[in-house]
XYZ file of C-alpha atoms in Angstrom:
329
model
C 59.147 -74.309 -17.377
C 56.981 -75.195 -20.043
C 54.385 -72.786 -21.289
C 51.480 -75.665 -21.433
C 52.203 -76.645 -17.516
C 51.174 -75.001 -14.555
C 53.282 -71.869 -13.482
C 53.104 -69.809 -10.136
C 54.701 -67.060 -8.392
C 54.833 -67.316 -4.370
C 54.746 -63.324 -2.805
C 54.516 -63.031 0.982
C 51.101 -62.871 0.938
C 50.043 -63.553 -2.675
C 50.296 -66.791 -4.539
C 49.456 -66.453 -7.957
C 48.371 -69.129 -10.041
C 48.302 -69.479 -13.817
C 47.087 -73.023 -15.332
C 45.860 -72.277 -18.844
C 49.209 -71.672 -20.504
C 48.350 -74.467 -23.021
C 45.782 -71.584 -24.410
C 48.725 -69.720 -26.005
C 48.980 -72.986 -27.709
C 46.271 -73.936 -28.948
C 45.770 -69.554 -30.173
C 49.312 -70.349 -32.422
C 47.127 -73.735 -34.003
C 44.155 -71.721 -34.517
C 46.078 -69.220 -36.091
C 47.736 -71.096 -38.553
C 45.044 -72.838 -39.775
C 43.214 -69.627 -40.375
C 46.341 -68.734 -42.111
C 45.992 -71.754 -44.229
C 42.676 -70.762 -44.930
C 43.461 -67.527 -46.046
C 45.974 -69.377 -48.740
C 44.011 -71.116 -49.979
C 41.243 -69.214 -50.736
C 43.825 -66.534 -52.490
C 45.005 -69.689 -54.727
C 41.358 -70.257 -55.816
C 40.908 -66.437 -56.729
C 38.371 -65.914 -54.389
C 37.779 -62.161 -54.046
C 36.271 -62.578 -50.648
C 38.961 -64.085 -48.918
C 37.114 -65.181 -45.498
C 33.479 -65.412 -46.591
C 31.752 -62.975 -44.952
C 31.976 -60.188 -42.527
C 30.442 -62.142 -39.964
C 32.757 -65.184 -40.385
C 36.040 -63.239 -40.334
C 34.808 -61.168 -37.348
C 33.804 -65.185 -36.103
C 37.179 -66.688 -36.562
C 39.283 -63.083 -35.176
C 36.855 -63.269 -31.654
C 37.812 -66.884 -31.396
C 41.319 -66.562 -31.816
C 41.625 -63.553 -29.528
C 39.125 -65.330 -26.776
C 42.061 -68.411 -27.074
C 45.096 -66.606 -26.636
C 43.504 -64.103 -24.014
C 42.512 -66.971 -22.123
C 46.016 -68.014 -21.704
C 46.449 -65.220 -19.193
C 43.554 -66.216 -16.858
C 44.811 -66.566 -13.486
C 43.977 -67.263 -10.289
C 45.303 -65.480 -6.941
C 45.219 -66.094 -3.271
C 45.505 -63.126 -1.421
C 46.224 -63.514 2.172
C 45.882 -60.167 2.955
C 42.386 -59.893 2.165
C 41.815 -63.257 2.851
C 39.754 -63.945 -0.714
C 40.909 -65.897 -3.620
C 40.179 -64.234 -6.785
C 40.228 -66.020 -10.662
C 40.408 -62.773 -12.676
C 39.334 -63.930 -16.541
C 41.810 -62.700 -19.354
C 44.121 -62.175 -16.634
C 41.672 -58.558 -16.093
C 38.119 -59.505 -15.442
C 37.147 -60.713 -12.062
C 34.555 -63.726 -12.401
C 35.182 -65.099 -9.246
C 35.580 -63.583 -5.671
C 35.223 -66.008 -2.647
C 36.323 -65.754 0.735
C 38.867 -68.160 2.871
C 36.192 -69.107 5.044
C 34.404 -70.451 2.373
C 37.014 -72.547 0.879
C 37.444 -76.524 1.689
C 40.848 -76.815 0.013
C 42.167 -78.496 -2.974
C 42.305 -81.917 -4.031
C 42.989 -83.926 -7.451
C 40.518 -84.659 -9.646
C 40.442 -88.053 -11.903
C 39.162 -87.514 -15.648
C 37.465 -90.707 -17.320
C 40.537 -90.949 -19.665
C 43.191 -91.377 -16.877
C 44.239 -87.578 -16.357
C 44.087 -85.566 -13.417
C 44.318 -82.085 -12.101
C 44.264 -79.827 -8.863
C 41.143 -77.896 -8.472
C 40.002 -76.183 -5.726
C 36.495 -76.596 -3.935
C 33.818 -75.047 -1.470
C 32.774 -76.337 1.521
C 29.384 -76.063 0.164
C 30.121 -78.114 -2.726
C 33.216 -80.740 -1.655
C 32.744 -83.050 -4.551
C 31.640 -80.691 -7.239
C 33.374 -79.564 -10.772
C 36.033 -77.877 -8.762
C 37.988 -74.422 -9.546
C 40.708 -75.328 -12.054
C 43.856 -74.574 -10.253
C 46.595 -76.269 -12.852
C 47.082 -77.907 -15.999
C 45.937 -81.499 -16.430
C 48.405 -84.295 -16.137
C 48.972 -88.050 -17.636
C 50.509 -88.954 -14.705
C 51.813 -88.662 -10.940
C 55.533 -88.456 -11.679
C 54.865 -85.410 -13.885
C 57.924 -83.041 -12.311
C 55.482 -79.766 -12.769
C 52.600 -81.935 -10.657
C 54.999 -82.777 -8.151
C 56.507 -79.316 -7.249
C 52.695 -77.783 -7.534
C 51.706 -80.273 -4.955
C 54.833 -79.826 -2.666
C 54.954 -75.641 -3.070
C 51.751 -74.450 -3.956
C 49.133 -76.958 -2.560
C 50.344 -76.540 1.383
C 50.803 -73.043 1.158
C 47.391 -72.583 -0.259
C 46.134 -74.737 2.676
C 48.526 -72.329 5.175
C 46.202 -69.563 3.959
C 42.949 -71.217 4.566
C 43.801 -72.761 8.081
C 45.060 -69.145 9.023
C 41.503 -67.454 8.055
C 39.397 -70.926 8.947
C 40.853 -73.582 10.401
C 38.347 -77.135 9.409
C 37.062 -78.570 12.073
C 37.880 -82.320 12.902
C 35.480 -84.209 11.085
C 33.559 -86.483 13.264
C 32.476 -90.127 12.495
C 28.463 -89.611 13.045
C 26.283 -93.101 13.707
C 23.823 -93.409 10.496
C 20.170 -94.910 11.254
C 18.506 -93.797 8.373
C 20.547 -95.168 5.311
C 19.365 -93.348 1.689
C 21.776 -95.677 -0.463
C 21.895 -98.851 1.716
C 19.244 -101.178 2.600
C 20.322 -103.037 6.267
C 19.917 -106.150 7.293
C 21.357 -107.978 10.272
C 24.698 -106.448 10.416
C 24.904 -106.800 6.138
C 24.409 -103.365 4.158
C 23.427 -104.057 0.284
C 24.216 -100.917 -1.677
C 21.115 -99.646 -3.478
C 20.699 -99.957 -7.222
C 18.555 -98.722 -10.236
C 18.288 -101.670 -12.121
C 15.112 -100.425 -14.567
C 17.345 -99.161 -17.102
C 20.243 -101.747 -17.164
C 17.582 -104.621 -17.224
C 15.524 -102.633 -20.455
C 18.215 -102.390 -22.365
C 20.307 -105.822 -21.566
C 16.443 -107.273 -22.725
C 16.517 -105.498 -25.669
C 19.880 -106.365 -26.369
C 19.353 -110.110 -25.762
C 15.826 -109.985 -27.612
C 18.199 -108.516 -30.883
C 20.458 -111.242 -30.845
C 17.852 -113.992 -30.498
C 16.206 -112.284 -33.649
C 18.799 -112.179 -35.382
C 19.338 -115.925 -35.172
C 15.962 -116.879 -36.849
C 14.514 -116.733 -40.005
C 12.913 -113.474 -39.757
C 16.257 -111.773 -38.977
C 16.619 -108.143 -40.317
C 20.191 -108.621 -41.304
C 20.446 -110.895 -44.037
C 22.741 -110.223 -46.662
C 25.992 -110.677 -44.488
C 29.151 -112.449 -44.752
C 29.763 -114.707 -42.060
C 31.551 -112.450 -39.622
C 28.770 -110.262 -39.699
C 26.319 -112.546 -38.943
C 28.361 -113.847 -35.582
C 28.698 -109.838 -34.912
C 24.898 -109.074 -35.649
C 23.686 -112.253 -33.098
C 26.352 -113.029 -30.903
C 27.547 -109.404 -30.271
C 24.095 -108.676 -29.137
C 23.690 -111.151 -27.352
C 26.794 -111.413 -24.823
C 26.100 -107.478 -24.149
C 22.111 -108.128 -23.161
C 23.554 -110.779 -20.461
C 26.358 -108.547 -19.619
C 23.738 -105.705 -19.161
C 21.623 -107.710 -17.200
C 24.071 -109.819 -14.831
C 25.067 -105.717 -13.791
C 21.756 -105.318 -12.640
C 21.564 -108.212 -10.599
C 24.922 -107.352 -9.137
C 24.966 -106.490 -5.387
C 27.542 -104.955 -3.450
C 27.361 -105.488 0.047
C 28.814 -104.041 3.595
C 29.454 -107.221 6.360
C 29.692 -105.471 9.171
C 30.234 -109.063 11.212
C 32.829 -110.220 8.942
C 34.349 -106.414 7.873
C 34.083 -107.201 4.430
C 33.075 -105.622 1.479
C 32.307 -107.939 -1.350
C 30.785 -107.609 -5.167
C 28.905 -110.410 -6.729
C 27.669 -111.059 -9.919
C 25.124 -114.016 -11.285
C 27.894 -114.835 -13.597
C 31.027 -114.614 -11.918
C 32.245 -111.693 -13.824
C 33.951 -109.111 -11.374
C 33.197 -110.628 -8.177
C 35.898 -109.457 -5.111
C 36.497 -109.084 -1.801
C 38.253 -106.622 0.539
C 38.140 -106.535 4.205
C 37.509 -103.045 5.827
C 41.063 -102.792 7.295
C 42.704 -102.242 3.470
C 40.735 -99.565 2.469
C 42.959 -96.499 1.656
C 40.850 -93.756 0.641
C 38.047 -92.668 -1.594
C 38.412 -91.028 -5.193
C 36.059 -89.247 -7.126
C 36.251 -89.128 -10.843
C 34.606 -87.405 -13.443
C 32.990 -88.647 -16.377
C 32.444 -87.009 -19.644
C 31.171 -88.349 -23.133
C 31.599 -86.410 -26.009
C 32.950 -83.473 -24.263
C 29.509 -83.287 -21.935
C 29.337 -84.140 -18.183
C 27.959 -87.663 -17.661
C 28.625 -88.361 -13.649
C 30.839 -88.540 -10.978
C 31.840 -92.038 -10.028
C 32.695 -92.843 -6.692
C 36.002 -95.383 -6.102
C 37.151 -96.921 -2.793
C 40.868 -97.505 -2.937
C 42.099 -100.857 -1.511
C 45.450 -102.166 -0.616
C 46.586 -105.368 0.750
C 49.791 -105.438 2.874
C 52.993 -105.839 1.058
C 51.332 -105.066 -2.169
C 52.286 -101.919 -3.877
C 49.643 -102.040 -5.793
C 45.817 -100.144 -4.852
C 42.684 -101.877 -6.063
C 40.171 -99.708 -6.893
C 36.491 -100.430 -6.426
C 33.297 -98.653 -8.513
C 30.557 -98.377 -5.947
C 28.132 -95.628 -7.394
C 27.570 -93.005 -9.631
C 26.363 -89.499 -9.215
C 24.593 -86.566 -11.514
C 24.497 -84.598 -8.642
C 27.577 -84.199 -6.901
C 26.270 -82.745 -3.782
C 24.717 -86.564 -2.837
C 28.542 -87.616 -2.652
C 28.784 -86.150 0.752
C 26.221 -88.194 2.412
C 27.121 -91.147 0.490
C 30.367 -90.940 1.733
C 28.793 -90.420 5.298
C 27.106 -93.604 5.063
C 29.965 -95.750 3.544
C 32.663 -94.334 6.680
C 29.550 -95.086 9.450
C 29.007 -98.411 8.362
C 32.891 -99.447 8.094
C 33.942 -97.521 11.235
């Protein structure tokens, strides 16, 4: 097995868990570019080698914080009935009862990738403890063994200390992200910020197109890129916010329009598969979790995925969720 994938060991009443092999990696990159650093500061003549104290001590900490990571794992212990992620493969930084487990689920990146994490039942839609390496895709052979071994077993354990209750389909009156009306359910928006910016966008382009346009001295291409460009996006920007997404309860259809025809659909409520939750980041930082309904018609291999709303805070999921599965039921 490869040392970037996911590896476990399975005990009678252990399964161990280590995803962050990739770690050891990245240590052996770090440490050859140090390495390369170190050259090439002896070819220069430099007396100090590293710079300073403080940098060497710098780079050594972050090298040995890489390759120590490597050994993180996580452990369920049925015995105790606790799953434990013990840092450095020695320091315990997490301790948390069965009881207080939901289970574990895959996780969608913005870029495509996925990855089984594990999560609370206080917090079903959060970030998620990391449970294995991340993966380009489903018919990854390590993915599909850690879904058929590990991720049942895990859910053995947490059924044998907590079984989840049924969940019940509860009637919604009071709708926080739907406005009713007559049997039709329009999906709230924030359209303030789209409709500033597509405006501002727009009011560019226009600009740009008269005489007292900031951008002069271009060639032609420029000048298409510096009015046009500008231009397209404001509308783009503010067809979005005029967008509505609705719920027909009398007709079981859910069904996006836009002013402009761009991205309108329809599904009716008897395709929908599942929901999927993925995680967006931008420049390494969280920016949301987006919310997807997965639709597929019969004799179509194919799902359809649908974007329905985006959340800082995961913990609003939940309800959102709620409100979606009482309106279709």
């Amino acid at each position: 097995m490869s040392i970037t994938k996911t590896r476990w060991k399975i005990e009678s009443d252990r399964i161990i868990i280590q995803p962050f092999g990739l770690l050891f990696i990245l240590a052996g990159v770090l440490a050859l570019i140090f390495a390369g650093l170190f050259i090439a500061f002896r070819a220069m003549g430099e007396q100090n080698i590293v710079g300073t104290g403080p940098v060497a001590s710098f780079l050594f900490i972050t090298l040995a914080l890489f390759f120590l990571g490597g050994f993180t794992y996580i452990v369920f212990d049925r015995t105790n009935g606790v799953m434990k992620k013990m840092l450095f493969g020695f320091i315990p930084v997490r301790n948390i009862p069965f009881n207080k487990l939901q289970g574990v689920n895959i996780v969608t990146q913005g870029y495509g990738g996925f990855s089984f994490r594990l999560f609370t039942k206080a917090h079903k839609y959060g970030r998620g403890i990391t449970l294995s390496s991340g993966y380009s895709k489903d018919t990854d052979r390590n993915a599909t063994a850690f879904s058929n071994e590990v991720v049942p077993l895990i859910h053995q354990f947490l059924d044998a200390a907590d079984p989840l209750p049924q969940e019940k389909l509860e009637a919604i009156t009071d709708f926080k992200y739907f406005i009713p009306d007559g049997g039709v359910y329009t999906l709230k928006t924030s359209k303030i910020g789209l409709l500033i910016f597509g405006v501002a966008c727009f009011a560019l382009g226009i600009h740009e197109c008269t005489s007292a346009a900031w951008m002069k001295d271009l060639n032609p291409i420029g000048k298409i890129l510096m009015t046009a460009g500008p231009i397209v996006f404001g509308v783009l920007l503010i067809a979005a916010a005029f967008t509505k997404v609705t719920f027909n309860t009398g007709t079981r259809m859910i069904e996006r329009k836009s002013p402009i025809r761009l991205g309108n659909l329809q599904h009716p409520f008897e395709h929908f598969v599942t929901f999927q939750t993925v995680r967006k980041t931008y420049n390494g930082l969280y920016s949301g979790t987006e919310v997807h309904m997965y639709f597929q018609k019969p004799g179509e291999n194919k799902e359809k995925a649908v974007v329905l709303a985006s959340f800082r805070n995961t913990q609003k999921i939940e309800r959102f969720i709620q409100e979606v599965n009482s309106i279709m039921r």
